[in-house]
CSV table of C-alpha atoms in Angstrom, one decimal:
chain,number,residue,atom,x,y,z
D,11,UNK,CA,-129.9,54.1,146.6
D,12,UNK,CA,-128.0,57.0,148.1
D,13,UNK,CA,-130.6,59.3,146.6
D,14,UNK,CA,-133.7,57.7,148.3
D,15,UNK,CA,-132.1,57.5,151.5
D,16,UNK,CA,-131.6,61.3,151.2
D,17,UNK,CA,-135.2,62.0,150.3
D,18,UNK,CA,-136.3,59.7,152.8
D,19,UNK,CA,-134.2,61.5,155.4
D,20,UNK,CA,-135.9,64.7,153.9
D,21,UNK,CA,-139.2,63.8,154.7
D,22,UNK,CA,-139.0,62.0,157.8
D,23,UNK,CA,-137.0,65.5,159.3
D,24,UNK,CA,-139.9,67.6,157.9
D,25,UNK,CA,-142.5,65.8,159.8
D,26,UNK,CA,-140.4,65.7,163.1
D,27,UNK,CA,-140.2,69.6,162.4
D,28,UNK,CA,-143.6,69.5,161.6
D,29,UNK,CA,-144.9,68.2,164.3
D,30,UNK,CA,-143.0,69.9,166.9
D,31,UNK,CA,-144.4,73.1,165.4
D,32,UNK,CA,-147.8,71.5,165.9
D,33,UNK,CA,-147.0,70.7,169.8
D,34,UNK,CA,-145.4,75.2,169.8
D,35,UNK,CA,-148.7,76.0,168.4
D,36,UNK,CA,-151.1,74.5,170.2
D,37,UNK,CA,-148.9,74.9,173.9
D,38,UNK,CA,-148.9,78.5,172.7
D,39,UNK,CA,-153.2,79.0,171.9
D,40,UNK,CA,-153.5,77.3,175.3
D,41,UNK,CA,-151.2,80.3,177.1
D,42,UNK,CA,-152.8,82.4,175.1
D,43,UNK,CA,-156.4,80.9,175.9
D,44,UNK,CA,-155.6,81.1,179.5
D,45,UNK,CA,-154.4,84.5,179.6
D,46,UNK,CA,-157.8,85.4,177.9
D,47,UNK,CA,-159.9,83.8,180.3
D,48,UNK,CA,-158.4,85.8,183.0
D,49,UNK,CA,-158.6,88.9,181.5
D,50,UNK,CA,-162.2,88.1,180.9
D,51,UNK,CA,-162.8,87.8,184.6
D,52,UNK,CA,-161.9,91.0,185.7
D,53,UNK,CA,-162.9,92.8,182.5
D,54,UNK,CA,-166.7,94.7,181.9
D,55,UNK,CA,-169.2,92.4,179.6
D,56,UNK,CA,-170.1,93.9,176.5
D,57,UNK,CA,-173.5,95.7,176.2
D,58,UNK,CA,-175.8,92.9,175.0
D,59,UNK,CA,-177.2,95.1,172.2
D,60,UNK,CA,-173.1,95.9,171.2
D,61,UNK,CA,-171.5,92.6,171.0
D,62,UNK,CA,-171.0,92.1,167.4
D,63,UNK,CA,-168.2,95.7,166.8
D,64,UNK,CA,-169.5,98.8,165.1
D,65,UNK,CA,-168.1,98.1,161.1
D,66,UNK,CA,-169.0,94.5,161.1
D,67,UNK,CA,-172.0,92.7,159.7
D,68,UNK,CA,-174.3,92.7,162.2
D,69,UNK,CA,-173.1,95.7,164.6
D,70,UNK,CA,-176.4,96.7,166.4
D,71,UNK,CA,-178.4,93.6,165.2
D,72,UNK,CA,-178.7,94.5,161.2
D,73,UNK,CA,-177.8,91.5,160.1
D,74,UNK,CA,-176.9,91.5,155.5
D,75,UNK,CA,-179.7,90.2,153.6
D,76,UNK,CA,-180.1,86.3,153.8
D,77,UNK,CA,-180.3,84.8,150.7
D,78,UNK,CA,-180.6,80.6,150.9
D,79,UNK,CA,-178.2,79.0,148.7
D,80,UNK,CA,-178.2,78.4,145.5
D,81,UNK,CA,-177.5,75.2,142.6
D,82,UNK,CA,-173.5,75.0,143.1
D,83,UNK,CA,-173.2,76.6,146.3
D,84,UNK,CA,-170.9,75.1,148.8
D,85,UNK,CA,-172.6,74.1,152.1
D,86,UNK,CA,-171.3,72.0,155.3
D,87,UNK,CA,-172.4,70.2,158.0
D,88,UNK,CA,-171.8,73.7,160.2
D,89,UNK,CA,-174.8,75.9,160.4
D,90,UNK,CA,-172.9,78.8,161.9
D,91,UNK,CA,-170.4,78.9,158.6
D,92,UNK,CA,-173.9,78.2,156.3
D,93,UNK,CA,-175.6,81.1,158.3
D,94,UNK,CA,-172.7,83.7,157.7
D,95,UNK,CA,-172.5,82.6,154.0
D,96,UNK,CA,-176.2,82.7,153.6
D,97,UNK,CA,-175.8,86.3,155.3
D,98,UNK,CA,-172.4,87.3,152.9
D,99,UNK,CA,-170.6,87.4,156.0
D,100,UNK,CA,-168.2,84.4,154.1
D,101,UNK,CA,-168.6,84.6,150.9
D,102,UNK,CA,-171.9,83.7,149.6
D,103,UNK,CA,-170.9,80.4,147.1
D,104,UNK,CA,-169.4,78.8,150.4
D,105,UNK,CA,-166.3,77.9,147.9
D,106,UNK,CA,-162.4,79.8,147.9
D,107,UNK,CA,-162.7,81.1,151.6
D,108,UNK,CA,-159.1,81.6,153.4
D,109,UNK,CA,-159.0,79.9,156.7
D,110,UNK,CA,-157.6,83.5,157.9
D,111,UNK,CA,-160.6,85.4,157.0
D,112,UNK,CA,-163.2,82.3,158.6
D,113,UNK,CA,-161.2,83.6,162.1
D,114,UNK,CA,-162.2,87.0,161.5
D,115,UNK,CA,-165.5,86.4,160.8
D,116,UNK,CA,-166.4,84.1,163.2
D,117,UNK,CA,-164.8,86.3,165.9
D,118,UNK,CA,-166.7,89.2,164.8
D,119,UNK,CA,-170.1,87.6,164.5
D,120,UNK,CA,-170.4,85.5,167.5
D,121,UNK,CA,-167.8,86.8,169.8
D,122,UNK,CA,-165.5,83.7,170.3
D,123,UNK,CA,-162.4,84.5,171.2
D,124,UNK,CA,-159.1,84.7,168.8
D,125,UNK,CA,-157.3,81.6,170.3
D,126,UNK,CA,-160.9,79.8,169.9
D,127,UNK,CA,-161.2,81.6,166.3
D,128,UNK,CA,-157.4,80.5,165.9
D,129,UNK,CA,-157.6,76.7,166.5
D,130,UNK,CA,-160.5,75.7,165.0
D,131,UNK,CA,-159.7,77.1,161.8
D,132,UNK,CA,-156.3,75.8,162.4
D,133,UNK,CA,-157.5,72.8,162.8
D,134,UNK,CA,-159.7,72.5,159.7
D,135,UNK,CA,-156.3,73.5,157.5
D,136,UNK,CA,-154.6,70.5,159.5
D,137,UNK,CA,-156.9,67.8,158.5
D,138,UNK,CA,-157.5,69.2,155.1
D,139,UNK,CA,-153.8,69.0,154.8
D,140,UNK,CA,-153.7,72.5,154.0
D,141,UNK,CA,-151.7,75.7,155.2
D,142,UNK,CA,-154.0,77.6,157.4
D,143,UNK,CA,-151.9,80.8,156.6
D,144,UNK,CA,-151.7,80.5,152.9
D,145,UNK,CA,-154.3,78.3,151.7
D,146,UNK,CA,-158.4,78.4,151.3
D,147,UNK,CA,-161.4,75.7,151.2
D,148,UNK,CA,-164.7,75.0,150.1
D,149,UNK,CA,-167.4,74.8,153.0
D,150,UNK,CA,-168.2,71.1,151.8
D,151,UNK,CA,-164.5,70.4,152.1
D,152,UNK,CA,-165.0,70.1,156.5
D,153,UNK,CA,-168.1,67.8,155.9
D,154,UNK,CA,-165.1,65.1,155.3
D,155,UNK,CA,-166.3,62.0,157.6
D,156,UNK,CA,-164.8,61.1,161.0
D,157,UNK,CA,-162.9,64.2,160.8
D,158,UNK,CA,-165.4,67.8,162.0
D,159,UNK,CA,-168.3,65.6,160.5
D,160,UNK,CA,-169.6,63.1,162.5
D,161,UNK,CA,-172.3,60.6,163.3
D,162,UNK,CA,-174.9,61.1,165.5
D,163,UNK,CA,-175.2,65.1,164.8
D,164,UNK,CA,-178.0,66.9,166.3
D,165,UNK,CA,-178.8,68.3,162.7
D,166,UNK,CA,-178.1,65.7,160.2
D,167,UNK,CA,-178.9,62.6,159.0
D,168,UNK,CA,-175.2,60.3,159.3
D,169,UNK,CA,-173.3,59.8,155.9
D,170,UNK,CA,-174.6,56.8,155.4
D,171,UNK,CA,-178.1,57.6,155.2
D,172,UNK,CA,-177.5,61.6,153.9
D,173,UNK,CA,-173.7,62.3,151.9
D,174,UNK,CA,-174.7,65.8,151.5
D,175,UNK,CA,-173.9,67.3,154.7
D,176,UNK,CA,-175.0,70.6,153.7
D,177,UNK,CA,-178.6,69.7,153.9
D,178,UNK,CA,-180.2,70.5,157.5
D,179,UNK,CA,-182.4,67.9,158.8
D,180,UNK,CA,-185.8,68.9,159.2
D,181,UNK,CA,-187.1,65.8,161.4
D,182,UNK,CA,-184.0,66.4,164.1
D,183,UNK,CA,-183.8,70.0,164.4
D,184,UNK,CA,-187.8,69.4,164.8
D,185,UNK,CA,-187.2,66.7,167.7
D,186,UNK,CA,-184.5,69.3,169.6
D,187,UNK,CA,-186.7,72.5,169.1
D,188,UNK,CA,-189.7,70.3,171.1
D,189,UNK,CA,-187.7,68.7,173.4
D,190,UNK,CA,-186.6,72.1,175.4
D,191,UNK,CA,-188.1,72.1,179.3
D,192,UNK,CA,-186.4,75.6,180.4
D,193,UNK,CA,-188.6,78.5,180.5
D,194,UNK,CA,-190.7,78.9,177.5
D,195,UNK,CA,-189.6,75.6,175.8
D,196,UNK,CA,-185.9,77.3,175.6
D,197,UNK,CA,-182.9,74.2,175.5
D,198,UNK,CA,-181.0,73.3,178.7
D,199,UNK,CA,-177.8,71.8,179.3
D,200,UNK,CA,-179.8,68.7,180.7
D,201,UNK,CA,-182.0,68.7,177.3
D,202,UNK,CA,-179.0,68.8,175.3
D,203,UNK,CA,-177.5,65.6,177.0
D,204,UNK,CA,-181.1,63.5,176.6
D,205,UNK,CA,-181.0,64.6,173.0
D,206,UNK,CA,-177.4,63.6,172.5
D,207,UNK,CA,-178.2,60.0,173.9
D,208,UNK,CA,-181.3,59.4,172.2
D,209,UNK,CA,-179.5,60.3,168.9
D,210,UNK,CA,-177.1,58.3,169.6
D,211,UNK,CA,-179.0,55.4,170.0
D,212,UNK,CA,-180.9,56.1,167.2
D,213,UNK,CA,-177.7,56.4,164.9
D,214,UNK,CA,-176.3,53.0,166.3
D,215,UNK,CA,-179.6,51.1,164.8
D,216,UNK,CA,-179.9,52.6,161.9
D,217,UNK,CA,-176.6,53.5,160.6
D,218,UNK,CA,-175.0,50.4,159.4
D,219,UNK,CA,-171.7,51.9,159.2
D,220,UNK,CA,-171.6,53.5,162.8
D,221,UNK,CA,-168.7,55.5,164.5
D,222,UNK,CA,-168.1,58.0,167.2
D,223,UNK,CA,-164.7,57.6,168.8
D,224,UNK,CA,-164.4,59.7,172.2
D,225,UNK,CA,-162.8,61.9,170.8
D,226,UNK,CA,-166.2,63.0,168.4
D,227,UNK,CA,-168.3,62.5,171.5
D,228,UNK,CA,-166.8,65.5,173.2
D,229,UNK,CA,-166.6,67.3,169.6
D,230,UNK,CA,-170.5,66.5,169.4
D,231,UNK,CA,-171.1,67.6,172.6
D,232,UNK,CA,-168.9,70.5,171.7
D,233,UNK,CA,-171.5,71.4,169.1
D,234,UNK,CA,-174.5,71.1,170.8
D,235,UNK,CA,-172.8,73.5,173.8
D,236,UNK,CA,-172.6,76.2,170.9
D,237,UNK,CA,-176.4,76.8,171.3
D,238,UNK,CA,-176.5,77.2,174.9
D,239,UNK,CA,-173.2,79.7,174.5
D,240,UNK,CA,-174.0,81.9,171.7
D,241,UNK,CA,-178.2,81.2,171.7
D,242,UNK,CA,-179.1,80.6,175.0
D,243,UNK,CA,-180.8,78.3,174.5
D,244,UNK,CA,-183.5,80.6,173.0
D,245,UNK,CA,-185.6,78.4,170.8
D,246,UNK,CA,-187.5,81.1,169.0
D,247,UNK,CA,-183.7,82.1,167.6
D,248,UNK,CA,-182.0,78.7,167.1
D,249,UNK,CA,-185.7,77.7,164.7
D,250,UNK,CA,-184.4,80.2,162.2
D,251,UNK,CA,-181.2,79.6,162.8
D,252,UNK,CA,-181.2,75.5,162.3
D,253,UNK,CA,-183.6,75.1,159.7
D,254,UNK,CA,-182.7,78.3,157.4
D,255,UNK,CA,-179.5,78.8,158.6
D,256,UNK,CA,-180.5,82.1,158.7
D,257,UNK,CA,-179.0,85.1,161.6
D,258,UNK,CA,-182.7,86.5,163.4
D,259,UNK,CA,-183.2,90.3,162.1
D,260,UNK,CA,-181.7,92.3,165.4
D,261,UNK,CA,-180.2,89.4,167.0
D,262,UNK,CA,-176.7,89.0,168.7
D,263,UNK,CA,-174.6,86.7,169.9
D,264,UNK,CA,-175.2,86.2,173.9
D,265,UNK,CA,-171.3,85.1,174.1
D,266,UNK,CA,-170.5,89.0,176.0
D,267,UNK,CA,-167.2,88.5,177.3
D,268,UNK,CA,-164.5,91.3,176.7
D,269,UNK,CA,-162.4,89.0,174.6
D,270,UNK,CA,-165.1,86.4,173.5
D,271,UNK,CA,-165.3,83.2,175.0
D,272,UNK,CA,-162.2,81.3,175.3
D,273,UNK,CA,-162.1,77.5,175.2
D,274,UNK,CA,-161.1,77.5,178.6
D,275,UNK,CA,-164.6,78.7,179.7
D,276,UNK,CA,-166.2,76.6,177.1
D,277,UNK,CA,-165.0,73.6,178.9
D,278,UNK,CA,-167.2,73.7,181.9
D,279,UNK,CA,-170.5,73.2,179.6
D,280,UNK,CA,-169.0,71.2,177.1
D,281,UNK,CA,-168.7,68.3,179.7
D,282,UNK,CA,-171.6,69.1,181.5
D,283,UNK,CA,-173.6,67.9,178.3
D,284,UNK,CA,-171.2,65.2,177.5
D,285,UNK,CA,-171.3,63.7,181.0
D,286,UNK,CA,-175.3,64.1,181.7
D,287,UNK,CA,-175.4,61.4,178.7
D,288,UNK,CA,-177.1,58.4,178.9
D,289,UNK,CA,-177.0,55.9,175.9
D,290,UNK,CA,-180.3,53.9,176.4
């Protein structure tokens, strides 16, 4: 008896310590975050044909080869992580990549910045239940439902309808790439929201099994802000990009902030989409 109150006693101190490092951590990313914003504001942009750095794939827009995955590859429901394993830029069988070395290449190839490159990542290991400093994880691993996965993507079919996440969804990314009304057909903030809540809908009727807490609301919207951030909008880039998960030969990210953009400065368009959302 004495023995399982001691291991008891054990565990329940390890996840007090636990999560009190969580509450450290994440107090300290948004210092951090906050600190980057501001020197963002009063720093120079970088060159829009010098954003990814000189000794990283895709310095001056020469992206690696692309070569779409194989039988056995590991894909997720992210086509930025696809895209850079398509590219080599992870490695190419999406499977034993450190969450360390996602931060660096995410950093280097769209120019987030390292609190954003940090959490995210971080986060990933959390959910996983995995050490985001010693550990590593297959691409399909963060397809695991309700957690980054969720219904009512932009780009896939829910779960219930499609389990393999990794698979892009030709009829959506279709529907988005037409609905576009900024110049050229490129995708606005207020295109993103009307998409969102026609998905939505859409999901909620056809997905027996139908979820989306706040919480993966924002984290959809979240998503769908990454194409106005790092595209543009630009719907002759995000085609490619969606549909082959491929990087456009001599593109770069349009993110050109000194230190990346911080999720500080995300904020403002994540809930510009989220809010313009209308579920009817």
């Amino acid at each position: 008896m004495a023995s399982f109150i001691l291991i008891a006693s054990r565990r329940i101190t390890l996840g007090i310590l636990s999560s009190l490092l969580n509450v450290l951590t994440n107090l300290g990313v948004v210092v951090w975050d906050l600190g980057l914003t501001l020197f963002n504001l009063l720093a120079p942009l970088r060159p829009a044909n010098c954003v990814v750095p000189e000794g990283h794939p895709g310095a001056g827009g020469r992206w690696p080869e692309y070569i779409a995955p194989k039988e056995g590859d590991s894909r997720s429901a992210c086509p930025a992580l696809n895209a850079m394993a398509n590219h080599g830029i992870l490695p190419r069988s999406g499977r034993n990549i450190s969450f360390r070395e996602m931060n660096t290449a995410i950093r280097s190839t769209y120019n987030y910045s390292p609190t954003f490159c940090f959490f995210v990542p971080n986060y990933m290991a959390g959910l996983l239940g995995k050490s985001y400093w010693n550990d590593t994880l297959d691409l399909e691993d963060i397809s695991v439902h309700n957690g980054i996965e969720h219904d009512a993507s932009l780009t896939r079919e829910d779960t219930y309808i499609e389990p393999d996440q990794g698979k892009p969804c030709e009829r959506l990314i279709t529907e988005l790439l037409a609905s576009g009304t900024g110049p050229g057909g490129d995708i606005t903030p207020a295109d993103l929201s009307r998409a969102q809540g026609k998905r939505r809908v859409e999901a909620m009727k056809t997905n027996g099994q139908f979820t989306l807490s706040t919480f993966h609301k924002l984290f959809g919207s979240t998503n769908a802000s990454n194409l106005l951030a790092t595209f543009d909008g630009k719907v002759d880039d995000l085609r490619p990009f969606l549909l082959e998960e491929r990087i456009p030969e001599g593109w770069q990210s349009r993110i050109r902030y000194s230190k990346g953009l911080t999720i500080t400065s995300f904020q403002s368009t994540i809930l510009r989409v989220e809010l313009g959302i209308a579920e009817k």
